């Protein structure tokens, strides 16, 4: 047992210790300089940094929206797959394959999907929602140009990797990669729903939507909670997609803590002290989530998943 | 779940499902179609002819195999210890290990770079294997400990009476009984190693001969002036091993990748 503990915790905590140490040095410190512990300058700078708060805000926004989408898609698809539809295995493979492929490999593909001449715009063009100007730029169709500013979307143009929409491109990419796991989890937990409860509900006249909302959703609540923690950690760790799809930009519109630290570290002026302070704060956030996760797996009550909903 | 009456209704539900999976098919379709535009299959030929093309895959495979071995051996020993042996303060060690459960890789970049430079691991695959393994072990230990907790003490008791020592019990009882867990660990670690991007990027750099599969599309980007069709051909080739492995071993992948949450 000891080798593993030493190996894993040893390395990780040595690293955290070192980051903590560097974080106390001046923000612009680099390993080539002599060590000079100065204090909490870097932390003060981080709390003052608008970009730091922007990244946290993006992480929160990203988490909320992608989590909602993943849960909804996961539940609906799992329920459909449990019904007697045609070709369930093929659908299952289609949904799960994206979660196997590396985000770093899919990133250029997502760039292409949302490119100005990509399939999304192609489709919108066919629907008559966007028009192509003589010089090749794509703009909204006339009637939309009048409508969008009225509903507060005046800044959105059909050029998706831009400040107003780049965050949502990253969300879409992550949802694509994450629904597979959620789907499998929901599929498994739905397998434990009591058939008789479902039958009884149907005899009482509940329609499919009603059954979904009043029986299936309550029965899968533990899975919904587990996914919140898993996805919370994913959101905090997020790096590959924003870095490779948008590089955190344009104009930091899709900056996350991961890309921020990376850019501070390897950008034009590498500020090791500052990056370390940011890292320590990210570590504390992640640790909080980790404690939550451990507590919830420990206290996993053997609550019968077949607890029936009220119909 | 949903009640389906009659063939028409069944067809309708299938159509709804088909519409819902479009967002998952669209990127795959874009990838395949884009990779065949322009020069057609010649895109693939150009990518494969790239000097060092095979090394991307070889490096990833090497890293994955070494990491799996380290993680498996250490996880089994640690979980056995945590679950069945009497060790002083073992709960403290366990919580220390769990503290590392959600460590974002980016937090470790600075120390890993300087450590790799100091120990001479920089520029070798070990600079990636060691941290990758260390980052997986907390999670695999959490899973495996729960699993071993489920093995009744009486089996080990009986073995002890028959004269088996700690090591013998581990070898002859724990290892064979945790085989399902081994499959889950292998799949989990394999996916995480193969898909790792940030650690190889920073610790192995962008040097010729040290790149891994996930860097394939991006390295092509700089080399061939954003030739989108060839970048997508790279993406297809890099994704093929994973998709093939999944389609071949569906059950194991689904179980392995969701092992943590299904317990």
Short mmCIF file of C-alpha atoms in Angstrom, two decimals, chain B:
data_model
loop_
_atom_site.label_atom_id
_atom_site.label_comp_id
_atom_site.label_asym_id
_atom_site.label_seq_id
_atom_site.Cartn_x
_atom_site.Cartn_y
_atom_site.Cartn_z
CA UNK B 1 -39.94 3.11 -20.54
CA UNK B 2 -42.12 4.91 -23.02
CA UNK B 3 -45.19 3.09 -24.11
CA UNK B 4 -45.23 2.40 -27.81
CA UNK B 5 -48.43 1.28 -29.50
CA UNK B 6 -48.26 -0.08 -32.98
CA UNK B 7 -45.70 0.03 -35.72
CA UNK B 8 -46.34 3.62 -36.74
CA UNK B 9 -45.81 4.87 -33.20
CA UNK B 10 -42.64 2.81 -33.01
CA UNK B 11 -41.37 4.32 -36.21
CA UNK B 12 -42.24 7.79 -34.94
CA UNK B 13 -40.25 7.28 -31.74
CA UNK B 14 -37.32 6.00 -33.77
CA UNK B 15 -37.46 9.13 -35.90
CA UNK B 16 -37.44 11.31 -32.78
CA UNK B 17 -34.37 9.45 -31.55
CA UNK B 18 -32.71 9.86 -34.92
CA UNK B 19 -33.29 13.61 -34.81
CA UNK B 20 -31.87 13.78 -31.29
CA UNK B 21 -28.65 12.02 -32.30
CA UNK B 22 -27.98 14.40 -35.19
CA UNK B 23 -25.75 16.62 -33.00
CA UNK B 24 -23.57 13.56 -32.35
CA UNK B 25 -23.40 12.53 -35.97
CA UNK B 26 -22.80 15.98 -37.39
CA UNK B 27 -19.18 16.37 -36.19
CA UNK B 28 -18.39 12.82 -37.27
CA UNK B 29 -19.86 13.50 -40.68
CA UNK B 30 -18.02 16.84 -40.93
CA UNK B 31 -14.79 15.11 -40.00
CA UNK B 32 -15.14 12.33 -42.56
CA UNK B 33 -16.40 14.56 -45.36
CA UNK B 34 -13.90 17.33 -44.71
CA UNK B 35 -11.02 14.88 -44.77
CA UNK B 36 -12.00 13.76 -48.26
CA UNK B 37 -12.43 17.18 -49.80
CA UNK B 38 -9.90 18.68 -52.18
CA UNK B 39 -7.37 15.99 -52.89
CA UNK B 40 -9.67 13.17 -51.75
CA UNK B 41 -7.95 10.05 -50.49
CA UNK B 42 -4.61 11.66 -51.30
CA UNK B 43 -5.09 13.66 -48.07
CA UNK B 44 -4.74 10.44 -46.15
CA UNK B 45 -1.77 9.34 -48.21
CA UNK B 46 -0.06 12.67 -47.53
CA UNK B 47 -0.67 12.39 -43.79
CA UNK B 48 0.55 8.83 -43.55
CA UNK B 49 3.63 9.66 -45.57
CA UNK B 50 4.46 12.36 -43.03
CA UNK B 51 7.90 11.56 -41.60
CA UNK B 52 7.43 10.24 -38.09
CA UNK B 53 3.71 9.60 -38.51
CA UNK B 54 4.01 6.23 -36.80
CA UNK B 55 5.94 7.69 -33.86
CA UNK B 56 2.87 9.63 -32.74
CA UNK B 57 1.01 6.37 -32.28
CA UNK B 58 4.01 4.52 -30.92
CA UNK B 59 4.64 7.16 -28.25
CA UNK B 60 1.00 7.18 -27.17
CA UNK B 61 0.93 3.40 -27.02
CA UNK B 62 4.15 3.28 -25.01
CA UNK B 63 2.89 5.86 -22.54
CA UNK B 64 -0.44 4.08 -22.20
CA UNK B 65 1.07 0.63 -21.61
CA UNK B 66 3.62 1.85 -19.07
CA UNK B 67 1.02 3.91 -17.22
CA UNK B 68 -1.43 1.03 -17.12
CA UNK B 69 1.21 -1.28 -15.62
CA UNK B 70 2.22 1.21 -12.94
CA UNK B 71 -1.35 2.10 -12.07
CA UNK B 72 -2.51 -1.50 -11.96
CA UNK B 73 0.28 -2.79 -9.71
CA UNK B 74 0.16 0.13 -7.31
CA UNK B 75 -3.64 0.29 -7.21
CA UNK B 76 -4.01 -3.37 -6.38
CA UNK B 77 -1.45 -3.27 -3.60
CA UNK B 78 -2.80 -0.04 -2.15
CA UNK B 79 -6.44 -1.09 -2.28
CA UNK B 80 -5.64 -4.43 -0.65
CA UNK B 81 -3.82 -2.61 2.10
CA UNK B 82 -6.51 -0.02 2.61
CA UNK B 83 -9.26 -2.58 2.60
CA UNK B 84 -7.94 -5.63 4.41
CA UNK B 85 -4.69 -4.95 6.26
CA UNK B 86 -4.34 -3.36 9.61
CA UNK B 87 -2.12 -0.37 9.20
CA UNK B 88 -1.77 2.49 11.59
CA UNK B 89 -3.37 5.76 10.47
CA UNK B 90 -4.58 4.19 7.28
CA UNK B 91 -7.63 6.43 7.11
CA UNK B 92 -5.37 9.47 7.15
CA UNK B 93 -3.36 8.08 4.24
CA UNK B 94 -6.57 7.32 2.43
CA UNK B 95 -7.90 10.85 2.77
CA UNK B 96 -4.53 12.23 1.74
CA UNK B 97 -4.79 10.15 -1.41
CA UNK B 98 -8.37 11.24 -2.02
CA UNK B 99 -7.26 14.87 -1.77
CA UNK B 100 -5.45 14.31 -5.04
CA UNK B 101 -8.57 12.90 -6.68
CA UNK B 102 -9.55 15.94 -8.67
CA UNK B 103 -6.20 17.58 -9.17
CA UNK B 104 -6.34 19.66 -12.37
CA UNK B 105 -3.24 18.96 -14.43
CA UNK B 106 -2.64 22.62 -15.07
CA UNK B 107 -1.96 23.14 -11.35
CA UNK B 108 1.00 20.78 -11.56
CA UNK B 109 2.65 22.24 -14.65
CA UNK B 110 5.25 24.47 -13.02
CA UNK B 111 6.61 21.91 -10.55
CA UNK B 112 6.50 19.08 -13.08
CA UNK B 113 8.52 21.06 -15.59
CA UNK B 114 11.19 21.95 -13.07
CA UNK B 115 11.22 18.45 -11.57
CA UNK B 116 11.57 16.85 -14.98
CA UNK B 117 14.48 19.15 -15.73
CA UNK B 118 16.18 18.34 -12.42
CA UNK B 119 15.76 14.58 -12.55
CA UNK B 120 16.73 14.28 -16.18
CA UNK B 121 13.33 12.92 -17.14
CA UNK B 122 12.74 15.90 -19.42
CA UNK B 123 12.63 14.83 -23.04
CA UNK B 124 11.76 11.22 -22.22
CA UNK B 125 8.33 9.64 -22.06
CA UNK B 126 8.80 9.12 -18.33
CA UNK B 127 8.18 12.82 -17.78
CA UNK B 128 4.59 12.11 -18.84
CA UNK B 129 4.12 8.55 -17.61
CA UNK B 130 4.89 9.31 -13.96
CA UNK B 131 2.48 12.23 -13.51
CA UNK B 132 -0.23 10.53 -15.58
CA UNK B 133 -0.02 7.46 -13.38
CA UNK B 134 0.07 9.51 -10.19
CA UNK B 135 -3.04 11.40 -11.25
CA UNK B 136 -5.04 8.23 -11.97
CA UNK B 137 -4.15 6.26 -8.87
CA UNK B 138 -6.42 8.08 -6.39
CA UNK B 139 -9.47 7.33 -8.49
CA UNK B 140 -8.61 3.73 -9.27
CA UNK B 141 -7.81 3.11 -5.60
CA UNK B 142 -11.18 4.56 -4.59
CA UNK B 143 -12.92 2.17 -6.99
CA UNK B 144 -10.86 -0.89 -6.17
CA UNK B 145 -11.00 -0.38 -2.43
CA UNK B 146 -14.79 -0.35 -2.58
CA UNK B 147 -14.66 -3.49 -4.66
CA UNK B 148 -12.29 -5.33 -2.32
CA UNK B 149 -14.40 -4.24 0.65
CA UNK B 150 -17.05 -6.45 -0.89
CA UNK B 151 -14.86 -9.58 -0.68
CA UNK B 152 -15.78 -11.31 2.58
CA UNK B 153 -13.06 -11.42 5.25
CA UNK B 154 -13.90 -15.06 5.89
CA UNK B 155 -12.21 -16.11 2.64
CA UNK B 156 -8.98 -14.46 3.71
CA UNK B 157 -9.44 -15.86 7.20
CA UNK B 158 -9.68 -19.38 5.81
CA UNK B 159 -6.56 -18.84 3.75
CA UNK B 160 -4.69 -17.58 6.77
CA UNK B 161 -5.64 -20.69 8.73
CA UNK B 162 -4.35 -22.77 5.85
CA UNK B 163 -1.04 -20.98 6.25
CA UNK B 164 -1.14 -18.37 3.52
CA UNK B 165 0.74 -15.18 4.34
CA UNK B 166 -0.22 -11.66 3.36
CA UNK B 167 1.52 -11.85 0.00
CA UNK B 168 0.06 -15.25 -0.80
CA UNK B 169 -3.43 -14.03 0.06
CA UNK B 170 -2.93 -11.03 -2.19
CA UNK B 171 -1.64 -13.15 -5.06
CA UNK B 172 -4.01 -16.11 -4.85
CA UNK B 173 -7.22 -14.51 -3.63
CA UNK B 174 -7.35 -10.76 -4.18
CA UNK B 175 -5.84 -10.64 -7.67
CA UNK B 176 -8.07 -13.38 -9.18
CA UNK B 177 -11.19 -11.99 -7.53
CA UNK B 178 -10.62 -8.45 -8.76
CA UNK B 179 -10.35 -9.35 -12.43
CA UNK B 180 -13.50 -7.42 -13.39
CA UNK B 181 -11.95 -4.40 -11.72
CA UNK B 182 -8.73 -4.91 -13.68
CA UNK B 183 -10.62 -4.58 -16.95
CA UNK B 184 -12.26 -1.38 -15.76
CA UNK B 185 -8.91 0.05 -14.68
CA UNK B 186 -7.26 -0.82 -17.96
CA UNK B 187 -10.00 0.81 -20.01
CA UNK B 188 -10.13 3.90 -17.83
CA UNK B 189 -6.39 4.46 -17.79
CA UNK B 190 -6.05 3.61 -21.46
CA UNK B 191 -8.60 6.23 -22.46
CA UNK B 192 -7.13 8.85 -20.17
CA UNK B 193 -3.58 8.26 -21.42
CA UNK B 194 -4.49 8.11 -25.06
CA UNK B 195 -6.56 11.28 -24.75
CA UNK B 196 -4.06 13.21 -22.61
CA UNK B 197 -3.07 16.43 -24.29
CA UNK B 198 -1.83 19.05 -21.84
CA UNK B 199 0.85 17.02 -20.04
CA UNK B 200 2.51 15.67 -23.21
CA UNK B 201 2.28 19.12 -24.80
CA UNK B 202 4.14 20.79 -21.96
CA UNK B 203 6.45 18.03 -20.78
CA UNK B 204 7.45 16.48 -24.08
CA UNK B 205 7.33 19.73 -25.98
CA UNK B 206 6.81 19.95 -29.68
CA UNK B 207 9.99 18.18 -30.60
CA UNK B 208 10.12 15.84 -33.52
CA UNK B 209 9.81 12.23 -32.41
CA UNK B 210 8.27 12.94 -29.02
CA UNK B 211 4.76 13.91 -29.97
CA UNK B 212 1.68 11.91 -29.11
CA UNK B 213 -1.48 11.13 -30.99
CA UNK B 214 -3.51 14.04 -29.62
CA UNK B 215 -0.97 16.48 -31.05
CA UNK B 216 -1.32 15.04 -34.53
CA UNK B 217 -3.98 17.43 -35.89
CA UNK B 218 -2.37 20.50 -34.39
CA UNK B 219 1.15 19.73 -35.51
CA UNK B 220 -0.15 19.34 -39.00
CA UNK B 221 -1.73 22.74 -38.78
CA UNK B 222 1.60 24.48 -38.37
CA UNK B 223 3.36 22.26 -40.87
CA UNK B 224 0.90 22.57 -43.73
CA UNK B 225 -0.44 26.10 -43.40
CA UNK B 226 -3.88 25.28 -42.08
CA UNK B 227 -4.74 22.80 -44.78
CA UNK B 228 -8.09 21.96 -43.21
CA UNK B 229 -8.68 18.81 -45.24
CA UNK B 230 -5.42 17.22 -44.09
CA UNK B 231 -5.97 18.30 -40.49
CA UNK B 232 -9.30 16.50 -40.57
CA UNK B 233 -7.66 13.46 -42.16
CA UNK B 234 -5.26 13.48 -39.20
CA UNK B 235 -8.20 13.66 -36.80
CA UNK B 236 -9.85 10.67 -38.47
CA UNK B 237 -6.67 8.59 -38.33
CA UNK B 238 -6.05 9.55 -34.70
CA UNK B 239 -9.62 8.65 -33.75
CA UNK B 240 -9.75 5.30 -35.55
CA UNK B 241 -7.90 3.22 -32.91
CA UNK B 242 -10.20 4.46 -30.15
CA UNK B 243 -13.40 3.99 -32.08
CA UNK B 244 -12.30 0.52 -33.20
CA UNK B 245 -11.37 -0.45 -29.64
CA UNK B 246 -14.71 0.78 -28.38
CA UNK B 247 -16.81 -0.94 -31.03
CA UNK B 248 -14.91 -4.17 -30.41
CA UNK B 249 -15.19 -4.04 -26.64
CA UNK B 250 -18.40 -2.06 -26.12
CA UNK B 251 -19.44 -3.62 -22.82
CA UNK B 252 -16.02 -3.22 -21.22
CA UNK B 253 -15.71 0.39 -22.31
CA UNK B 254 -19.13 1.36 -21.07
CA UNK B 255 -18.53 -0.34 -17.76
CA UNK B 256 -14.98 0.92 -17.37
CA UNK B 257 -15.67 4.52 -18.22
CA UNK B 258 -18.65 4.74 -15.92
CA UNK B 259 -17.20 2.55 -13.17
CA UNK B 260 -16.80 5.42 -10.74
CA UNK B 261 -20.36 6.58 -10.83
CA UNK B 262 -22.04 3.19 -11.09
CA UNK B 263 -20.73 1.84 -7.81
#
